[in-house]
mmCIF file of C-alpha atoms and ligand atoms in Angstrom:
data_model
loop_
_atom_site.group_PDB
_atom_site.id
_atom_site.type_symbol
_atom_site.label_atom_id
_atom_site.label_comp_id
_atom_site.label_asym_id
_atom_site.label_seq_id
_atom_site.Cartn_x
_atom_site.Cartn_y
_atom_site.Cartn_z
ATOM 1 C CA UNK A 1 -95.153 31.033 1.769
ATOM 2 C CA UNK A 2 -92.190 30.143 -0.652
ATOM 3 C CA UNK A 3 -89.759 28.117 1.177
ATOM 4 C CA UNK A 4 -85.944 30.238 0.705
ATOM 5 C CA UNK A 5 -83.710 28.937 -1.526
ATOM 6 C CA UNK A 6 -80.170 29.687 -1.588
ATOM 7 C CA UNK A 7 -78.012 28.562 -4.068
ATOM 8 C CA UNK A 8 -74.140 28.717 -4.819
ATOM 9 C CA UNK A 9 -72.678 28.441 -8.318
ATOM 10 C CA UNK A 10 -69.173 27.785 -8.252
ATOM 11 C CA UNK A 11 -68.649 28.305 -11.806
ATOM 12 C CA UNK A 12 -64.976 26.897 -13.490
ATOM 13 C CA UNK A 13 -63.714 26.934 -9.810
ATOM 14 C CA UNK A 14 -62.556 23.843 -7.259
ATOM 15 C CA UNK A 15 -60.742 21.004 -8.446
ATOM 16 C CA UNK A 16 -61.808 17.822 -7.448
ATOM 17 C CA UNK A 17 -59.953 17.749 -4.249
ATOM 18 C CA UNK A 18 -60.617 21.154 -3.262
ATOM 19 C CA UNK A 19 -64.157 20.496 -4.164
ATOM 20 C CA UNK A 20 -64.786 17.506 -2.015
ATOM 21 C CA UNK A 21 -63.352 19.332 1.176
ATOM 22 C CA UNK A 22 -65.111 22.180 0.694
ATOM 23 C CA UNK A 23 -68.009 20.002 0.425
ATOM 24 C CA UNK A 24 -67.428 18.632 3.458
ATOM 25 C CA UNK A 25 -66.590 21.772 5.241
ATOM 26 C CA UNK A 26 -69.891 23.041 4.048
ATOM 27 C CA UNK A 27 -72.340 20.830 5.187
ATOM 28 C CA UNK A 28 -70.531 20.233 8.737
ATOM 29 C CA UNK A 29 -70.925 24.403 8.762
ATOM 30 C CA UNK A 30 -74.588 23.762 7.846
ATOM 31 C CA UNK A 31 -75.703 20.883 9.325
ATOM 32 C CA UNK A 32 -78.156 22.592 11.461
ATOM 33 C CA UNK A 33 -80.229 24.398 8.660
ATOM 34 C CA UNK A 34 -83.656 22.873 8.420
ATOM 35 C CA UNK A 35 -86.254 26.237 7.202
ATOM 36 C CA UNK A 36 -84.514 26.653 4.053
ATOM 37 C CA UNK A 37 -83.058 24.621 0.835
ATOM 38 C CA UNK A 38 -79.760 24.805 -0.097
ATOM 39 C CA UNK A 39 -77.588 23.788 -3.107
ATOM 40 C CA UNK A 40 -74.257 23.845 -4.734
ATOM 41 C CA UNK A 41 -73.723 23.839 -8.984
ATOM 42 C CA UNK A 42 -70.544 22.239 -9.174
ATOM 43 C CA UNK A 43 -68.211 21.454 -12.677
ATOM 44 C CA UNK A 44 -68.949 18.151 -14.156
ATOM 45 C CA UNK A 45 -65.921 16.091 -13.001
ATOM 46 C CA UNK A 46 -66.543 17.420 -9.220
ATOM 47 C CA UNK A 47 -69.994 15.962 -9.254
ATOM 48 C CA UNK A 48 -69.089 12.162 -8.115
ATOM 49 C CA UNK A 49 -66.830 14.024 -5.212
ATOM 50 C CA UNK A 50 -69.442 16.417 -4.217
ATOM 51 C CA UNK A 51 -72.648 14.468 -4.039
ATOM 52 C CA UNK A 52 -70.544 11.678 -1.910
ATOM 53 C CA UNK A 53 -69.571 14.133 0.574
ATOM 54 C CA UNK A 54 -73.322 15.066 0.626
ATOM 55 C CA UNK A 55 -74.939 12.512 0.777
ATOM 56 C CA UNK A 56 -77.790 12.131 3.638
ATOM 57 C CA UNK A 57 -76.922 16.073 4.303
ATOM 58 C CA UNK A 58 -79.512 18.689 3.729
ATOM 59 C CA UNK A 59 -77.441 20.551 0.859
ATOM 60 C CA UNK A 60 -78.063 19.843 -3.304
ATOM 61 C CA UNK A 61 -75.872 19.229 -5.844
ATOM 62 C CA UNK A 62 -76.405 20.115 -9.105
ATOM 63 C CA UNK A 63 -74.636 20.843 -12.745
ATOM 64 C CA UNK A 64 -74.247 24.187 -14.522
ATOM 65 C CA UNK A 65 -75.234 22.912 -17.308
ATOM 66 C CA UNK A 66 -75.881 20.128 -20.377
ATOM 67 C CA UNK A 67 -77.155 18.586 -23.489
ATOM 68 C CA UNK A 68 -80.270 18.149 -24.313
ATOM 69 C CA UNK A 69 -79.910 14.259 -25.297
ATOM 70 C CA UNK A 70 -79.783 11.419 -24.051
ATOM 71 C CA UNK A 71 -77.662 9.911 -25.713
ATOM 72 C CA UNK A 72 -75.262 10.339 -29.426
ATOM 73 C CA UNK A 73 -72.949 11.082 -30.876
ATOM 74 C CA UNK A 74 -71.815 14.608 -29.038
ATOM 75 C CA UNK A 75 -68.513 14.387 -28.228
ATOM 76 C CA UNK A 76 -67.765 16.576 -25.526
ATOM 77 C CA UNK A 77 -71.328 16.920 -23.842
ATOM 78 C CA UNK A 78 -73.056 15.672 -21.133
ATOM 79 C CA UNK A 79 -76.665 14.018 -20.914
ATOM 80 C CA UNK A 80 -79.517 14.684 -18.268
ATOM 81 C CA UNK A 81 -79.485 10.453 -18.045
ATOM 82 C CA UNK A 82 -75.798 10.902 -17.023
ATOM 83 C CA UNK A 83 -76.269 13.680 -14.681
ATOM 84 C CA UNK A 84 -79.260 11.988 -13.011
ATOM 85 C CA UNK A 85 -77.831 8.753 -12.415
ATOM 86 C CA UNK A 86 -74.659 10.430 -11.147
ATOM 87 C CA UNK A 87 -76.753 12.405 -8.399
ATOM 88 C CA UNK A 88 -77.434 15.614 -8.939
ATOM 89 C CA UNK A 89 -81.091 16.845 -8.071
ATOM 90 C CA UNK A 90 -80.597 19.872 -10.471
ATOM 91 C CA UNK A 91 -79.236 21.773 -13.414
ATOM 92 C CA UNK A 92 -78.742 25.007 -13.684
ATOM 93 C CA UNK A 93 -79.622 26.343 -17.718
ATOM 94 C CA UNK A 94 -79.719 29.443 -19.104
ATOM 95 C CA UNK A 95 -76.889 31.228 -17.344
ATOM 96 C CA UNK A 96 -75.631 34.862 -19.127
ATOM 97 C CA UNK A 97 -72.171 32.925 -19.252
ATOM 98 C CA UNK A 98 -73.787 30.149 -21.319
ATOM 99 C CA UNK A 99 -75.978 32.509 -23.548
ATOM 100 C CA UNK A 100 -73.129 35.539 -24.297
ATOM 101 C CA UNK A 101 -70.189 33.125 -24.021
ATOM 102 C CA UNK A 102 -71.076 29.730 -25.400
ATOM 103 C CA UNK A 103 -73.721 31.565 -27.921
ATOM 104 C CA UNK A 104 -76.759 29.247 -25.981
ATOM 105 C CA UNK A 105 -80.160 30.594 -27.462
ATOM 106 C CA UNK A 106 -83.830 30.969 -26.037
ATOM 107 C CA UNK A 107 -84.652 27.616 -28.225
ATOM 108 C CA UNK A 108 -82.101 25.596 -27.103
ATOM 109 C CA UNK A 109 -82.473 26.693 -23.088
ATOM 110 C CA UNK A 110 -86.236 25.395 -24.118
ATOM 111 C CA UNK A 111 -85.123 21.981 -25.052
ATOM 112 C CA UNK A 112 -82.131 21.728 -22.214
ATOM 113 C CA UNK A 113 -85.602 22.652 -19.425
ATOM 114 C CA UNK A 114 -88.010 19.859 -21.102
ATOM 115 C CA UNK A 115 -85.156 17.162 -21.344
ATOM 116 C CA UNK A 116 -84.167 18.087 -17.786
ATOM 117 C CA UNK A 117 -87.592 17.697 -16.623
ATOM 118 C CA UNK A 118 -88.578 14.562 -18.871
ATOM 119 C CA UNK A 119 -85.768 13.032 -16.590
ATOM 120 C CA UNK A 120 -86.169 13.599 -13.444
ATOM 121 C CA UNK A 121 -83.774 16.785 -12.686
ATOM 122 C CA UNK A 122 -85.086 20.013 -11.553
ATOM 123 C CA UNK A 123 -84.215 22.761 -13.541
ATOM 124 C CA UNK A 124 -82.774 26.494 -12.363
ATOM 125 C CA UNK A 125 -83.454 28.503 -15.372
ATOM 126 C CA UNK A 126 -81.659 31.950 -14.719
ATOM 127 C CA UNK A 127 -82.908 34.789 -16.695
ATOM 128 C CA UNK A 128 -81.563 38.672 -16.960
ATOM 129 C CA UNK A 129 -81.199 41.851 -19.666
ATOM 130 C CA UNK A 130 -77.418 43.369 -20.567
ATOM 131 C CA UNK A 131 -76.364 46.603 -19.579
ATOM 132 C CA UNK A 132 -77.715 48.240 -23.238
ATOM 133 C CA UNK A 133 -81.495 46.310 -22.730
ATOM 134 C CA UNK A 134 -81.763 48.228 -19.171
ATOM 135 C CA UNK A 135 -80.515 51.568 -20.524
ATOM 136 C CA UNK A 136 -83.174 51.085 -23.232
ATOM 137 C CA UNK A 137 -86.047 50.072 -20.858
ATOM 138 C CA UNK A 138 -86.442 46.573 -22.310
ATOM 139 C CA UNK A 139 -85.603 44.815 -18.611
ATOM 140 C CA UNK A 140 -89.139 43.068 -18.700
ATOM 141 C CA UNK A 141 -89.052 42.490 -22.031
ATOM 142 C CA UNK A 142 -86.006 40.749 -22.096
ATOM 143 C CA UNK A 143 -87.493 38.592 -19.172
ATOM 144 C CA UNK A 144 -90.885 37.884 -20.652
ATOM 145 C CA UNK A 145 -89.156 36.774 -23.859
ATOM 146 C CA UNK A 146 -86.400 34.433 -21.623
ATOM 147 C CA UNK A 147 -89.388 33.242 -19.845
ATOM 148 C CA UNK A 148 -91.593 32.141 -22.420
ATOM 149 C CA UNK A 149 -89.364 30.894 -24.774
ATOM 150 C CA UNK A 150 -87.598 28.749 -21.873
ATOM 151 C CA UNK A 151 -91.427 27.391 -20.615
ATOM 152 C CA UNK A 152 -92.837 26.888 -24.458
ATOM 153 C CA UNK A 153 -94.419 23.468 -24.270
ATOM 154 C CA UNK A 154 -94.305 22.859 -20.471
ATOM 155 C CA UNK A 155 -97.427 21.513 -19.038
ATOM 156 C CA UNK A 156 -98.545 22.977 -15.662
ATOM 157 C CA UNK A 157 -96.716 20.431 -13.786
ATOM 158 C CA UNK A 158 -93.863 20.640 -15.019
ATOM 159 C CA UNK A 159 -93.458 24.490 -14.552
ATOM 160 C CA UNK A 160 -93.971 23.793 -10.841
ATOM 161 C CA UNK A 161 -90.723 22.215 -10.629
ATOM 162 C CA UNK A 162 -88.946 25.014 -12.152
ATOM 163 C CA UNK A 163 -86.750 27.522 -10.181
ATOM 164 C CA UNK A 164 -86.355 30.345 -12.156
ATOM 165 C CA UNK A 165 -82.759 33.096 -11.434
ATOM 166 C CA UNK A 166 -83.109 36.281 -12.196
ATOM 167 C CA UNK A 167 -79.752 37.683 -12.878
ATOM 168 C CA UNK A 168 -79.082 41.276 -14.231
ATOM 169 C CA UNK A 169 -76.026 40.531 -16.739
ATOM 170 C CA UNK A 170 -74.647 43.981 -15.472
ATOM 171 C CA UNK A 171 -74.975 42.802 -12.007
ATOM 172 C CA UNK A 172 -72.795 39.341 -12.609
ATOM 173 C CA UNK A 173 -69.225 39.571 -11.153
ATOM 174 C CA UNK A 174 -69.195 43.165 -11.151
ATOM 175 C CA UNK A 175 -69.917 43.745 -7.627
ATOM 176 C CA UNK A 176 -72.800 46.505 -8.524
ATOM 177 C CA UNK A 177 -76.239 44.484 -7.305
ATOM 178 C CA UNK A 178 -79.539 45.194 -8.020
ATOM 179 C CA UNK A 179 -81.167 47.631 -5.689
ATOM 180 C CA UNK A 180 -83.599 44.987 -3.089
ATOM 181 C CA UNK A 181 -86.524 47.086 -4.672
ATOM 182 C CA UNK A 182 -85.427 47.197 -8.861
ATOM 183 C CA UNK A 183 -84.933 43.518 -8.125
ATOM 184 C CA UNK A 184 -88.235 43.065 -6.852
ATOM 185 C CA UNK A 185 -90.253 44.871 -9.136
ATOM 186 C CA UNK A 186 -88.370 42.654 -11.601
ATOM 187 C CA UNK A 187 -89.203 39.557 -9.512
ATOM 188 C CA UNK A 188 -92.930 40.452 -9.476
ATOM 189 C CA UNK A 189 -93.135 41.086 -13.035
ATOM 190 C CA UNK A 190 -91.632 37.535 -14.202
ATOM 191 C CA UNK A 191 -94.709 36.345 -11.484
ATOM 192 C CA UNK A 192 -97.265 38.362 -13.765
ATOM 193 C CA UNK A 193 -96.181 36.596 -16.894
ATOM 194 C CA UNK A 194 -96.408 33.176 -15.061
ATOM 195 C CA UNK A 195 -99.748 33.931 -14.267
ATOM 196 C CA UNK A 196 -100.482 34.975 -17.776
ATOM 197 C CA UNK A 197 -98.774 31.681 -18.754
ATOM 198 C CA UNK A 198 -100.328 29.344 -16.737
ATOM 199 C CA UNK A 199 -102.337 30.622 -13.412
ATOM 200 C CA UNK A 200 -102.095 32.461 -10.480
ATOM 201 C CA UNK A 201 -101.260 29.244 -8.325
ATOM 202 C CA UNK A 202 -97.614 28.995 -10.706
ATOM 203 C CA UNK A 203 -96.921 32.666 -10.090
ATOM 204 C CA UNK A 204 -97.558 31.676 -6.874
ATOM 205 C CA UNK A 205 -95.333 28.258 -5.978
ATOM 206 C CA UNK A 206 -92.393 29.518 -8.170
ATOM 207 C CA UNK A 207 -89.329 30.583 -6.739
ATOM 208 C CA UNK A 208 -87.314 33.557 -8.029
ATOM 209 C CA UNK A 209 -83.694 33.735 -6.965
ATOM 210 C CA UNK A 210 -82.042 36.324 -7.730
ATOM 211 C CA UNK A 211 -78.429 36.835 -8.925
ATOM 212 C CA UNK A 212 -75.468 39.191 -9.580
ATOM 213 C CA UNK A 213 -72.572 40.140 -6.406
ATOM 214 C CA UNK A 214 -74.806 39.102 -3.612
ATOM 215 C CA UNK A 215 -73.084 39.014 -0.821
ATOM 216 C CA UNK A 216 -73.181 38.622 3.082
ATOM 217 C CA UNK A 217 -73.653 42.870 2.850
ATOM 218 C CA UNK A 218 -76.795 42.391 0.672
ATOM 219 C CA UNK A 219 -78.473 39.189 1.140
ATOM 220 C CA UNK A 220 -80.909 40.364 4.215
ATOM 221 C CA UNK A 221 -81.948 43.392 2.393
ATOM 222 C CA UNK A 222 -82.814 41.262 -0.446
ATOM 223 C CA UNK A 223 -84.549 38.950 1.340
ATOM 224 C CA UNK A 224 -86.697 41.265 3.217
ATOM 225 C CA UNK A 225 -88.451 41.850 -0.658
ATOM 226 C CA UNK A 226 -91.728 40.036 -0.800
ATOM 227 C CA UNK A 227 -91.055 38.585 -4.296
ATOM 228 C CA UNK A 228 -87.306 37.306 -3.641
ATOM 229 C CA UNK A 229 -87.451 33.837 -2.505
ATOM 230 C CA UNK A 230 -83.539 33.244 -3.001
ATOM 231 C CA UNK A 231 -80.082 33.516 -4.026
ATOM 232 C CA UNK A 232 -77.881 32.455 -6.824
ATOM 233 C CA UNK A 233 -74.372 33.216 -5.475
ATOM 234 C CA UNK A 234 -71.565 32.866 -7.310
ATOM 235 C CA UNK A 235 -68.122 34.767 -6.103
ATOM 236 C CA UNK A 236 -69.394 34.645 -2.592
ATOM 237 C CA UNK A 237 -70.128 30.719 -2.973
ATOM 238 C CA UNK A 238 -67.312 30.129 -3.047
ATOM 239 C CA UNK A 239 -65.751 30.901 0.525
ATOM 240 C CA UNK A 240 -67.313 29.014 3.907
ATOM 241 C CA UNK A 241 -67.867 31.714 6.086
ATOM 242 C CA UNK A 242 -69.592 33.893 3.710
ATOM 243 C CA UNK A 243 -71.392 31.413 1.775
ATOM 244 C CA UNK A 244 -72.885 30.101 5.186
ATOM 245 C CA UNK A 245 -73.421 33.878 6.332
ATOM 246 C CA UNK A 246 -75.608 34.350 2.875
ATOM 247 C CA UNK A 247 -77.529 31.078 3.756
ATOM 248 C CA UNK A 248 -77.821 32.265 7.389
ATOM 249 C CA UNK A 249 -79.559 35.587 5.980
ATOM 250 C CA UNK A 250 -81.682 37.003 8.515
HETATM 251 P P1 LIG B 301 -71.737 36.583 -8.815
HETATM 252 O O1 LIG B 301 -72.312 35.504 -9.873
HETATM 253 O O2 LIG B 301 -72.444 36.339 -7.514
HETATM 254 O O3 LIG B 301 -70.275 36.335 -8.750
HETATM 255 O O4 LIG B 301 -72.082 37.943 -9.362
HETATM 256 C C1 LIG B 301 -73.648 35.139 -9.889
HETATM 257 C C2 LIG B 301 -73.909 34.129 -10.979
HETATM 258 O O5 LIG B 301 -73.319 34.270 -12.067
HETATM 259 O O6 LIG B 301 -74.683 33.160 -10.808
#
């Protein structure tokens, strides 16, 4: 059995005040969760705030995102050395805001999940076709191709730390999810190319979230699928009671 992951994305929102008490309301809310993992991707400067707050609790902080160096001359970016040492378990790569907005390709995702793993942070790679690619029928292509580009050069190890998201660009922000089942089928396919990647015990251990307007309305139906494992919540992340509702799915 995959151990349920739920995980909130909070995206350009909080300031570090608001994101420190919300912290704090959060894991006072939560304290009691022990069967399932939670986390919160935070912006860069609410990271120190946030993983004080958390400390000792049972919820995760991670970024949303960085560079792939340690290190240089890159005004502007942040390094996994930086993020590690400032407490953050994981890093969320990959997301449709970073590819379609910030132009982030399959190659560099690949080098963002190997320097993220060659130091110590656990990556969340989210995955997901546009609109067009679904209307076309190229869903698990689209996938395959985000999957094996983002894994290229991982040994077997490594992919077992690797969380992957899948999250229908057409289903981000827009409040149309997914149906439980489209989502699963998805889900199951991404497991197939794991196993063709690397073995049936990877397809196996790896967690799929998924993503795009879940909500405290969808998330039992969603978890009720045999191949959904989690959540990555973004809108809904970012308000206690249903953030806590979504991590109390039944
Ligand atoms: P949403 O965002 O829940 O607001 O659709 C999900 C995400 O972008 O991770």
């Amino acid at each position: 059995m995959r151990r349920p992951f739920i995980a909130g994305n909070w995206k350009m929102y909080k300031t570090p005040t608001e994101a420190k008490a919300f912290a704090r309301e959060l894991k006072n809310a939560l304290a009691d969760v022990k069967d399932r993992d939670i986390l919160v991707g935070v912006s860069f400067v609410n990271i120190a705030g946030v993983v004080e707050e958390l400390k000792g609790s049972n919820i995760w902080v991670a970024a949303q995102n960085m560079y792939y160096e340690k290190e240089g001359a890159f005004t502007g970016e942040v390094s996994p050395v930086q993020l590690k040492e400032a407490g953050v378990t994981h890093v969320i790569l990959g997301h449709s805001e970073r590819r379609h907005i910030f132009g982030e390709t399959d190659e560099m995702i690949n080098k963002k999940v190997k320097a993220a793993l060659e130091n110590g942070l656990l990556p969340i790679l989210c995955i997901g076709e546009l609109l067009e690619e679904r209307e076309k029928g190229q869903t698990e292509a689209v996938c395959k191709r985000q999957v094996e580009e983002a894994y290229k050069g991982l040994s077997k190890e490594e992919a077992l730390k690797v969380t992957i998201a899948y999250e229908p660009v057409w289903a981000i922000g827009t409040g149309k999810t997914a149906t439980p089942e489209d989502a699963n089928q998805v889900h199951a396919y991404v497991r197939k190319v794991l196993a063709e990647l690397y073995d049936a015990e990877v397809a196996e251990k790896t967690r799929i979230q998924y993503g795009g307007s879940v909500k405290p309305e969808n998330i039992d139906a969603l978890m009720a699928q045999e191949h959904i494992d989690g959540a990555l919540v973004g809108g809904a992340s970012l308000k206690l009671d249903s953030f806590t509702r979504i991590v109390r799915f039944q």
